[in-house]
Coordinates of C-alpha atoms in Angstrom, one line a residue:
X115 CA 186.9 68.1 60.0
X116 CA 187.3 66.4 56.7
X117 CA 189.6 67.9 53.8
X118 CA 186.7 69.1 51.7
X119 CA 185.8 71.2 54.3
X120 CA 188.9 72.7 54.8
X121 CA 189.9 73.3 51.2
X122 CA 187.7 76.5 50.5
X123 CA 189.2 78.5 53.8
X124 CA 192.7 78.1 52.7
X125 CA 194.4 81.1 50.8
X126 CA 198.2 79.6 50.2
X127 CA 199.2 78.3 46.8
X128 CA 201.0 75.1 48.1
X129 CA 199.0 72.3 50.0
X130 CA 201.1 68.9 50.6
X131 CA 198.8 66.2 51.3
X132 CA 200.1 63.1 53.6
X133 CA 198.5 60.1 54.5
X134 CA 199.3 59.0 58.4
X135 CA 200.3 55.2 58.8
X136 CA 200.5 53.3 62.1
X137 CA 204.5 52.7 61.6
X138 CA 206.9 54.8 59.9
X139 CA 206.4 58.2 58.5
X140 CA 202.9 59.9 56.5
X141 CA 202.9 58.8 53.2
X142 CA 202.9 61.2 50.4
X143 CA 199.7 61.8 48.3
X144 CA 199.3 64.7 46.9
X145 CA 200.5 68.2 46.5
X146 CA 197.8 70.8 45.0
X147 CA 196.8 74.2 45.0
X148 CA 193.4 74.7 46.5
X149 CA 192.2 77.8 44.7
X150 CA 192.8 75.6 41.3
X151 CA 192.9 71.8 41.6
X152 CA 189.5 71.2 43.3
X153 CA 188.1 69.4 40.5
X154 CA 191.2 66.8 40.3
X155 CA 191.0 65.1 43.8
X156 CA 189.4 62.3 44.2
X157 CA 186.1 62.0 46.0
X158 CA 187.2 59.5 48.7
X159 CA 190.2 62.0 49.6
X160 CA 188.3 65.0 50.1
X161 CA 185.9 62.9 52.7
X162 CA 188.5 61.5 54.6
X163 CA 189.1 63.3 58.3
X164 CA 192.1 66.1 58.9
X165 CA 194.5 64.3 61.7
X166 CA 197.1 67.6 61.6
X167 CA 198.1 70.7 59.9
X168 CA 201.3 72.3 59.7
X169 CA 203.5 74.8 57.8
X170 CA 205.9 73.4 55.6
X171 CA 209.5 75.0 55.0
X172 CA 208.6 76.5 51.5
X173 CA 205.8 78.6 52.6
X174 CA 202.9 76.4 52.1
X175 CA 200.7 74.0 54.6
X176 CA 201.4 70.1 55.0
X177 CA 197.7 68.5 56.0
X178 CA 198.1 64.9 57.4
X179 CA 194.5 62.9 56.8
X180 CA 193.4 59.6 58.9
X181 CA 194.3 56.5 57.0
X182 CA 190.8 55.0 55.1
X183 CA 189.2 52.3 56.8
X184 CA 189.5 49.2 55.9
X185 CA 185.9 47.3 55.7
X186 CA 186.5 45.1 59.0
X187 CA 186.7 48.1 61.2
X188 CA 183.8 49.4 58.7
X189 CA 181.5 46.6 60.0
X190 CA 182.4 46.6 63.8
X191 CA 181.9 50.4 64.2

């Protein structure tokens, strides 16, 4: 499921977007609130494909998207 997909079924106020890396921790991208903010992400985040969801401590939802490819494993797909 990508995150633009997702987006329009969610009814909480606080979304934490995180990027997941092969080492270390997700990265930190964004935090928005869906019913508002749809028109300020960027295209190429809201195609990218949902690894996990989870509830954060302060009520809200922490969504964890797939790393974009890079154009080598573009080509050899």
């Amino acid at each position: 499921m990508k995150l633009i997909e997702l987006l329009p079924l969610i009814e909480c106020s606080t979304v934490n977007v995180y990027e997941k890396r092969r080492y270390g921790p997700p990265r930190f991208i964004v935090l928005i609130n869906p019913e508002k903010n749809k028109g300020y992400i960027s295209d190429d985040l809201l195609e990218r494909e949902i690894y996990s969801i989870s509830n954060s401590y302060n009520r809200g939802l922490q969504i964890t998207i797939c790393k974009e490819k890079d154009d080598e494993e573009k080509e050899n797909e």
